[in-house]
Coordinates of C-alpha atoms (C1' of nucleotides) in Angstrom, one line a residue:
Chain R
M1 CA -14.2 -11.6 17.5
S2 CA -14.5 -8.2 19.1
K3 CA -17.5 -7.7 21.3
E4 CA -20.1 -5.0 21.0
L5 CA -19.4 -1.6 22.4
T6 CA -21.7 0.4 24.5
I7 CA -22.6 3.9 23.4
T8 CA -20.2 5.5 25.8
Q9 CA -17.4 3.2 24.9
Q10 CA -18.0 3.9 21.2
K11 CA -17.9 7.6 21.8
I12 CA -14.7 7.4 23.7
L13 CA -13.2 5.2 21.0
D14 CA -14.3 7.7 18.3
F15 CA -12.8 10.5 20.3
I16 CA -9.5 8.8 20.5
I17 CA -9.5 8.0 16.8
E18 CA -10.4 11.5 15.9
K19 CA -7.7 13.0 18.2
R20 CA -5.1 10.6 16.9
A21 CA -5.8 11.8 13.4
T22 CA -5.1 15.4 14.3
G23 CA -1.9 14.4 15.9
K24 CA -1.9 13.1 19.3
I25 CA -3.5 10.3 21.3
P26 CA -5.3 12.0 24.2
T27 CA -4.5 11.5 27.9
L28 CA -7.1 10.3 30.3
A29 CA -7.5 13.8 31.6
E30 CA -8.1 15.1 28.1
I31 CA -10.7 12.5 27.5
A32 CA -12.4 13.2 30.8
G33 CA -12.4 16.9 30.1
H34 CA -14.0 16.4 26.7
F35 CA -16.8 14.4 28.1
G36 CA -17.2 16.4 31.3
Y37 CA -16.0 13.7 33.7
R38 CA -14.6 14.8 37.0
N39 CA -11.9 12.3 37.3
R40 CA -9.8 10.0 35.1
S41 CA -10.8 6.8 36.7
T42 CA -14.0 6.8 34.8
V43 CA -12.2 7.1 31.6
R44 CA -9.7 4.5 32.7
Q45 CA -12.5 2.0 33.3
H46 CA -13.9 2.6 29.8
L47 CA -10.5 2.1 28.4
Q48 CA -10.2 -1.2 30.3
A49 CA -13.4 -2.2 28.7
L50 CA -12.2 -1.2 25.3
E51 CA -9.0 -3.2 25.8
R52 CA -10.9 -6.2 27.1
K53 CA -13.1 -6.1 24.0
G54 CA -10.1 -5.9 21.8
Y55 CA -10.4 -2.4 20.4
I56 CA -7.3 -0.9 21.9
K57 CA -4.1 -1.8 23.6
R58 CA -2.9 0.1 26.6
N59 CA 0.7 0.6 27.3
P60 CA 1.1 0.6 31.1
N61 CA 2.5 3.7 32.6
V62 CA 3.0 5.4 29.2
S63 CA 1.5 8.7 28.7
R64 CA -0.9 8.8 25.8
G65 CA -0.1 5.1 25.5
I66 CA -3.2 3.9 23.8
E67 CA -2.8 1.9 20.6
L68 CA -5.7 1.5 18.3
L69 CA -6.3 -2.1 17.1
T70 CA -9.4 -2.0 15.1
E71 CA -8.5 -1.6 11.5
D72 CA -12.0 -1.0 10.5
K73 CA -12.1 2.0 12.6
F74 CA -9.1 3.6 11.0
F75 CA -11.1 6.0 9.0
V76 CA -12.0 9.4 10.3
P77 CA -14.6 11.7 8.8
R78 CA -12.9 14.9 7.7
P79 CA -14.4 18.0 6.3
V80 CA -13.8 18.9 2.7
L81 CA -13.7 22.6 2.5
G82 CA -14.6 22.9 -1.1
E83 CA -14.3 21.6 -4.6
V84 CA -11.4 22.9 -6.6
A85 CA -11.5 23.1 -10.3
A86 CA -8.5 21.9 -12.1
G87 CA -10.0 23.2 -15.3
N88 CA -12.2 26.3 -15.2
P89 CA -12.6 28.1 -11.9
L90 CA -15.4 27.0 -9.6
T91 CA -16.8 28.8 -6.7
I92 CA -15.2 27.9 -3.4
Y93 CA -17.6 27.3 -0.5
P94 CA -17.3 29.0 2.8
D95 CA -18.1 25.8 4.8
A96 CA -17.5 22.2 4.4
I97 CA -19.3 20.9 1.4
D98 CA -18.7 17.3 2.1
T99 CA -17.0 14.8 4.4
I100 CA -14.7 12.1 3.3
E101 CA -13.5 9.1 5.2
L102 CA -9.8 9.8 5.4
P103 CA -7.6 7.1 6.9
T104 CA -5.9 8.0 10.1
I105 CA -2.6 7.5 8.3
A106 CA -3.3 10.7 6.5
R107 CA -2.8 12.9 9.4
M108 CA -3.2 16.5 8.7
P109 CA -0.4 18.9 9.4
K110 CA -1.3 21.9 11.4
D111 CA -3.6 24.2 9.5
S112 CA -3.7 22.1 6.4
F113 CA -6.9 21.1 4.8
L114 CA -8.5 19.0 2.2
L115 CA -10.0 19.9 -1.2
K116 CA -11.8 17.5 -3.5
V117 CA -10.7 17.8 -7.1
K118 CA -13.2 18.3 -9.8
G119 CA -12.3 18.6 -13.4
D120 CA -9.8 17.0 -15.6
S121 CA -7.1 19.6 -16.5
L122 CA -4.7 17.9 -14.1
K123 CA -5.2 14.5 -15.6
D124 CA -1.7 14.7 -17.0
A125 CA -0.5 14.9 -13.5
Y126 CA -2.6 12.0 -12.7
I127 CA -5.0 13.9 -10.4
F128 CA -8.6 13.0 -11.1
T129 CA -12.0 13.9 -10.1
G130 CA -12.7 12.6 -6.6
D131 CA -9.1 12.7 -5.5
V132 CA -8.4 14.6 -2.4
V133 CA -5.5 17.0 -2.4
I134 CA -3.9 17.9 0.8
V135 CA -3.2 21.6 0.9
N136 CA -0.6 23.2 3.1
P137 CA -1.1 26.9 3.6
N138 CA 1.4 29.3 5.0
T139 CA 4.1 28.0 2.7
Q140 CA 5.8 29.9 -0.1
P141 CA 5.5 27.9 -3.3
R142 CA 8.5 27.1 -5.4
N143 CA 8.3 27.3 -9.1
G144 CA 6.7 24.3 -10.6
Q145 CA 4.8 23.3 -7.5
I146 CA 1.1 22.7 -7.7
V147 CA -0.8 25.3 -5.7
V148 CA -4.3 26.1 -4.8
A149 CA -5.2 29.8 -5.4
V150 CA -8.3 31.9 -5.2
L151 CA -8.8 34.0 -8.3
D152 CA -11.7 36.4 -8.3
D153 CA -13.5 34.3 -5.6
A154 CA -13.0 31.0 -7.4
A155 CA -10.5 28.3 -6.6
V156 CA -8.0 26.8 -9.0
V157 CA -5.4 24.1 -8.9
K158 CA -2.5 24.9 -11.1
R159 CA 1.2 24.8 -11.4
F160 CA 2.8 27.9 -10.0
Y161 CA 5.5 29.9 -11.7
K162 CA 6.8 33.2 -10.4
K163 CA 8.2 35.5 -13.0
R164 CA 9.6 39.0 -12.7
N165 CA 6.5 41.1 -12.4
R166 CA 3.8 38.5 -12.6
I167 CA 2.7 35.1 -11.6
E168 CA 1.7 32.4 -14.1
L169 CA -0.6 29.5 -13.3
H170 CA -0.2 26.7 -15.8
S171 CA -2.5 23.7 -16.4
E172 CA -1.0 20.4 -17.2
N173 CA -3.6 20.1 -19.9
P174 CA -2.6 22.2 -22.9
E175 CA -6.2 22.8 -23.7
Y176 CA -6.2 25.4 -20.9
E177 CA -4.4 28.6 -21.4
P178 CA -2.0 29.7 -18.6
I179 CA -3.4 32.3 -16.3
V180 CA -1.3 35.4 -15.9
I181 CA -1.6 37.5 -12.9
E182 CA 0.1 40.9 -12.7
K183 CA 1.9 41.7 -9.5
N184 CA -0.3 43.4 -6.9
Y185 CA -3.5 42.3 -8.6
S186 CA -5.9 42.2 -5.6
G187 CA -8.2 39.5 -6.9
F188 CA -5.5 36.9 -6.5
K189 CA -4.7 35.1 -3.3
L190 CA -2.6 32.1 -2.8
V191 CA -4.3 29.5 -0.7
G192 CA -1.5 26.9 -0.3
V193 CA 0.8 24.3 -1.8
V194 CA -0.5 20.9 -2.7
I195 CA 1.7 18.6 -0.8
G196 CA 0.1 15.4 -1.7
V197 CA -2.7 13.5 -3.3
Y198 CA -4.6 10.9 -1.5
R199 CA -7.1 8.4 -2.9
S200 CA -8.9 6.1 -0.6
M201 CA -9.4 2.6 -1.9
E202 CA -12.4 2.0 0.3
R203 CA -14.6 3.9 -2.0
K204 CA -14.2 1.6 -4.9
V205 CA -15.3 -1.5 -3.0
G206 CA -18.6 -3.1 -3.4
Chain Q
M1 CA 13.7 33.7 9.5
S2 CA 14.7 30.5 11.3
K3 CA 18.2 30.3 12.4
E4 CA 20.6 27.5 11.6
L5 CA 20.6 24.4 13.6
T6 CA 23.5 22.6 15.1
I7 CA 24.1 19.0 14.3
T8 CA 22.7 17.8 17.6
Q9 CA 19.7 20.0 17.3
Q10 CA 19.1 18.7 13.8
K11 CA 19.4 15.2 14.9
I12 CA 16.9 15.7 17.7
L13 CA 14.5 17.5 15.4
D14 CA 14.8 14.6 12.9
F15 CA 14.2 12.1 15.6
I16 CA 11.0 13.9 16.7
I17 CA 9.8 14.1 13.1
E18 CA 10.4 10.5 12.5
K19 CA 8.7 9.4 15.7
R20 CA 5.8 11.6 15.0
A21 CA 5.4 9.9 11.6
T22 CA 5.1 6.5 13.3
G23 CA 2.5 7.8 15.7
K24 CA 3.7 9.6 18.7
I25 CA 5.7 12.6 19.6
P26 CA 8.4 11.3 22.0
T27 CA 8.8 12.4 25.6
L28 CA 12.0 14.0 26.8
A29 CA 12.9 10.7 28.4
E30 CA 12.4 8.8 25.1
I31 CA 14.6 11.3 23.3
A32 CA 17.2 11.1 25.9
G33 CA 17.1 7.3 25.8
H34 CA 17.6 7.3 22.1
F35 CA 20.6 9.5 22.2
G36 CA 22.1 8.0 25.3
Y37 CA 21.7 11.0 27.5
R38 CA 21.5 10.3 31.2
N39 CA 18.9 13.0 32.0
R40 CA 16.1 14.9 30.4
S41 CA 17.5 18.3 31.0
T42 CA 19.9 17.9 28.2
V43 CA 17.1 17.2 25.9
R44 CA 15.1 20.0 27.3
Q45 CA 17.8 22.5 26.6
H46 CA 18.0 21.4 23.0
L47 CA 14.3 21.7 22.7
Q48 CA 14.5 25.2 24.1
A49 CA 17.0 26.0 21.4
L50 CA 14.8 24.5 18.7
E51 CA 11.9 26.6 20.0
R52 CA 13.9 29.7 20.1
K53 CA 15.0 29.2 16.5
G54 CA 11.4 28.7 15.5
Y55 CA 11.4 25.0 14.6
I56 CA 9.1 23.7 17.3
K57 CA 6.6 24.9 19.8
R58 CA 6.6 23.5 23.3
N59 CA 3.3 23.2 25.2
P60 CA 4.2 23.8 28.8
N61 CA 3.5 20.9 31.2
V62 CA 2.0 18.8 28.4
S63 CA 3.4 15.4 27.9
R64 CA 4.6 14.9 24.4
G65 CA 3.7 18.5 23.9
I66 CA 6.0 19.3 21.0
E67 CA 4.5 20.8 17.9
L68 CA 6.5 20.9 14.7
L69 CA 6.4 24.2 12.9
T70 CA 8.8 23.7 10.0
E71 CA 6.8 22.8 7.0
D72 CA 9.8 22.1 5.0
K73 CA 10.8 19.5 7.4
F74 CA 7.6 17.6 7.1
F75 CA 9.0 14.9 5.0
V76 CA 10.4 11.7 6.4
P77 CA 12.4 9.2 4.6
R78 CA 10.6 5.9 4.7
P79 CA 11.8 2.6 3.4
V80 CA 10.1 1.1 0.4
L81 CA 10.1 -2.6 0.9
G82 CA 9.8 -3.6 -2.7
E83 CA 8.3 -3.0 -6.1
V84 CA 5.1 -4.5 -6.9
A85 CA 4.0 -5.4 -10.3
A86 CA 0.5 -4.4 -11.2
G87 CA 1.0 -6.3 -14.4
N88 CA 3.1 -9.4 -14.5
P89 CA 4.6 -10.5 -11.2
L90 CA 8.0 -9.1 -10.2
T91 CA 10.3 -10.4 -7.6
I92 CA 9.9 -8.9 -4.2
Y93 CA 13.0 -7.7 -2.5
P94 CA 13.9 -8.9 1.0
D95 CA 15.2 -5.5 2.1
A96 CA 14.3 -1.9 1.3
I97 CA 15.0 -1.2 -2.3
D98 CA 14.4 2.5 -2.0
T99 CA 13.5 5.3 0.2
I100 CA 10.9 7.9 -0.5
E101 CA 10.2 11.1 1.2
L102 CA 6.8 10.6 2.7
P103 CA 5.1 13.6 4.3
T104 CA 4.4 13.1 7.9
I105 CA 0.8 13.5 7.2
A106 CA 1.0 10.0 5.8
R107 CA 1.5 8.3 9.1
M108 CA 1.8 4.6 8.9
P109 CA -0.6 2.5 10.8
K110 CA 1.1 -0.1 12.9
D111 CA 2.8 -2.8 10.8
S112 CA 1.8 -1.3 7.6
F113 CA 4.3 -0.6 4.9
L114 CA 4.9 0.9 1.6
L115 CA 5.3 -0.6 -1.9
K116 CA 6.2 1.3 -5.0
V117 CA 4.0 0.5 -7.9
K118 CA 5.6 -0.6 -11.2
G119 CA 3.6 -1.5 -14.2
D120 CA 0.4 -0.3 -15.7
S121 CA -2.3 -2.9 -15.2
L122 CA -3.9 -0.8 -12.6
K123 CA -4.0 2.3 -14.7
D124 CA -7.8 1.9 -14.9
A125 CA -7.8 2.3 -11.2
Y126 CA -5.6 5.4 -11.6
I127 CA -2.6 3.8 -10.0
F128 CA 0.5 4.5 -11.8
T129 CA 4.2 3.7 -11.9
G130 CA 5.9 5.6 -9.1
D131 CA 2.9 5.8 -6.9
V132 CA 3.2 4.4 -3.4
V133 CA 0.6 2.1 -2.1
I134 CA 0.1 1.9 1.6
V135 CA -0.4 -1.7 2.6
N136 CA -2.2 -2.9 5.7
P137 CA -1.4 -6.4 6.6
N138 CA -3.2 -8.5 9.2
T139 CA -6.5 -7.6 7.7
Q140 CA -8.9 -9.8 5.9
P141 CA -9.8 -8.4 2.5
R142 CA -13.3 -8.0 1.4
N143 CA -14.3 -8.8 -2.1
G144 CA -13.3 -6.1 -4.5
Q145 CA -10.6 -4.6 -2.4
I146 CA -7.2 -4.2 -3.9
V147 CA -4.7 -6.5 -2.2
V148 CA -1.0 -7.2 -2.4
A149 CA -0.2 -10.9 -2.5
V150 CA 2.8 -13.0 -3.0
L151 CA 2.4 -15.7 -5.6
D152 CA 5.3 -18.0 -6.1
D153 CA 7.8 -15.6 -4.6
A154 CA 6.6 -12.7 -6.7
A155 CA 4.4 -9.8 -5.6
V156 CA 1.2 -8.7 -7.4
V157 CA -1.3 -6.0 -6.8
K158 CA -4.8 -7.1 -7.8
R159 CA -8.4 -6.9 -6.9
F160 CA -9.4 -9.7 -4.6
Y161 CA -12.4 -11.9 -5.0
K162 CA -13.0 -14.9 -2.8
K163 CA -15.2 -17.6 -4.3
R164 CA -16.3 -21.0 -3.0
N165 CA -13.1 -23.0 -3.4
R166 CA -10.7 -20.5 -4.9
I167 CA -9.5 -17.0 -4.8
E168 CA -9.4 -14.9 -7.9
L169 CA -7.2 -12.0 -8.5
H170 CA -8.4 -9.6 -11.1
S171 CA -6.6 -6.8 -12.9
E172 CA -8.3 -3.7 -13.8
N173 CA -6.8 -3.9 -17.2
P174 CA -8.6 -6.5 -19.3
E175 CA -5.5 -7.3 -21.1
Y176 CA -4.4 -9.3 -18.1
E177 CA -6.2 -12.6 -17.4
P178 CA -7.5 -13.1 -13.8
I179 CA -5.3 -15.3 -11.7
V180 CA -7.1 -18.2 -10.1
I181 CA -5.7 -19.8 -7.0
E182 CA -7.2 -23.0 -5.7
K183 CA -7.8 -23.1 -2.0
N184 CA -4.9 -24.4 0.0
Y185 CA -2.4 -23.7 -2.7
S186 CA 0.8 -23.2 -0.8
G187 CA 2.5 -20.8 -3.2
F188 CA 0.0 -18.1 -2.4
K189 CA 0.2 -15.8 0.5
L190 CA -1.8 -12.7 1.1
V191 CA 0.4 -9.7 2.1
G192 CA -2.2 -7.1 2.9
V193 CA -4.9 -4.8 1.8
V194 CA -4.1 -1.6 -0.1
I195 CA -5.8 1.1 2.0
G196 CA -4.6 4.0 0.0
V197 CA -2.5 5.5 -2.7
Y198 CA -0.2 8.4 -2.0
R199 CA 1.6 10.4 -4.5
S200 CA 4.0 13.1 -3.4
M201 CA 4.0 16.3 -5.3
E202 CA 7.5 17.1 -4.3
R203 CA 9.0 14.8 -6.9
K204 CA 7.7 16.6 -9.9
V205 CA 9.2 20.0 -8.9
G206 CA 12.2 21.4 -10.7
Chain F
dA1 C1' -34.5 -12.2 42.0
dT2 C1' -29.8 -11.9 41.8
dT3 C1' -25.6 -11.1 39.7
dT4 C1' -22.9 -8.7 36.4
dT5 C1' -21.9 -4.9 33.7
dT6 C1' -22.1 -0.2 33.0
dA7 C1' -21.4 4.6 34.3
dC8 C1' -20.1 7.6 37.1
dC9 C1' -17.9 9.6 41.7
dA10 C1' -14.0 10.6 45.3
dT11 C1' -9.5 10.0 47.2
dA12 C1' -4.9 8.5 47.4
dC13 C1' -0.7 6.9 45.4
dA14 C1' 3.2 5.9 42.1
dA15 C1' 5.3 6.6 38.0
dA16 C1' 6.2 9.4 34.2
dT17 C1' 7.0 13.8 32.5
dG18 C1' 8.3 18.4 32.3
dT19 C1' 10.7 22.1 34.9
dA20 C1' 14.4 24.6 37.5
dT21 C1' 18.9 25.4 38.9
dG22 C1' 23.7 24.9 39.0
dG23 C1' 27.8 22.8 37.3
dT24 C1' 31.9 21.5 33.8
dA25 C1' 34.0 21.5 29.4
dT26 C1' 34.2 22.6 24.5
dT27 C1' 33.1 25.2 20.6
dT28 C1' 31.8 29.4 18.3
dA29 C1' 31.2 34.4 17.8
dG30 C1' 32.5 39.1 18.5
Chain I
dC1 C1' 41.1 37.2 24.1
dT2 C1' 36.6 37.2 26.0
dA3 C1' 31.8 36.3 26.0
dA4 C1' 28.3 33.6 24.4
dA5 C1' 26.4 29.5 22.8
dT6 C1' 26.7 24.6 22.9
dA7 C1' 26.6 20.0 24.9
dC8 C1' 26.5 17.5 28.3
dC9 C1' 26.0 16.2 33.6
dA10 C1' 23.6 15.9 38.5
dT11 C1' 20.0 16.7 41.7
dA12 C1' 15.6 18.4 43.2
dC13 C1' 10.9 19.6 42.5
dA14 C1' 6.1 20.3 40.5
dT15 C1' 2.7 18.8 37.5
dT16 C1' 0.8 15.5 34.7
dT17 C1' -0.5 11.2 34.0
dG18 C1' -1.7 6.6 34.9
dT19 C1' -3.0 3.4 38.6
dA20 C1' -5.5 1.5 42.6
dT21 C1' -9.3 1.0 45.6
dG22 C1' -13.7 1.7 47.2
dG23 C1' -18.2 3.7 46.7
dT24 C1' -23.3 4.6 44.6
dA25 C1' -26.8 4.0 41.2
dA26 C1' -28.9 2.2 37.1
dA27 C1' -29.2 -0.9 33.4
dA28 C1' -28.5 -5.4 31.5
dA29 C1' -27.9 -10.3 31.8
dT30 C1' -28.7 -14.7 34.1

DNA sequence: ATTTTTACCATACAAATGTATGGTATTTAG
DNA sequence: CTAAATACCATACATTTGTATGGTAAAAAT
């Protein structure tokens, strides 16, 4: 079907896929800049090759008009910043602990990030070990939303409830007691709101 | 914080959000074309207003350089084409039966669509009623992948296994017998491969 | 050995895109 | 009532972006 790609072509294709996942298809100039090319014609020729080999479709005279056609390439490695315990707190890691293959459909909103869930206290909310939660920081949670928070240098995923002078973090699983944080307690920091759960099907194949 | 938007501004913002979900931020010309404006300056002024009110950020001299800032507006209504029975087959609907609020992170690959899951035969794969599966058509499934197929005008979600002269569709749940389709049986049509499961957290709030 | 493909370059051009300025009419706010 | 914001228009311009053509050199294919 589709022919083999050269190393350069593959790199350019990967770059386009990666950029697309973060939001925007790059322009020829942006691709050229990334690879240090001094003009766009070089990029254009590689794109022509990619199109001829069936990996992309170019929309003539349309800015950022590259369409990706290779379904197998629709997965992008994305860093997972840490594991997050739905049950007992676990230490959060400063750097990426893992990389998952996230489909490009799951584009990350600005500043949002991924955490892999470990533990079972959210099983009643149908979140399981291995699922990836998409966390949106810089958003004020509403009562009842599932949030990620750092409590004494450990991360937790709980339902958020703001009361008068304290914040309560509830587990779905009744085995776990609600965590109560008094207002102004310095060991507590809200990380963000869980806006979605994604589970790739690719992992379970084979 | 952010000021109120006028109807026109809201419509333009919605249009940008919707377009972004399908892949690309629109250009001024594309926005103008959609609303019937005869020039781009009209659009530009609305964009300036949106930026002034804090809803977007414009990157000067960058094509399609609009960044969306309003996290609350990160949800796009998307049509759900039908319900899909993980257990016994259910009739598939010709038109959208429902609309869900999908976050724009869940951008749809070209031609892919959404189906809402109903039934429990996939509970062992942790897919539940109310979850939305993202279906990618035009892709040949590999053995073991979860597929959506139409069998005698009803839709099913099963694991796909291709054998010598037949196709087998397995449920995760052992209560359901595998469905065996002889090759060339005309009542069978593969719809697509389930590439992911998405569950919005927004629904469970309140 | 020769041709084709690949991988770059430079320059020029056209189309798309964003920008700037000024105009008219209507609606909203003070 | 008056000023400001809104909602369009037209025209002109600058920049970005994609396109076209031609060139050099090396690697791969025939």
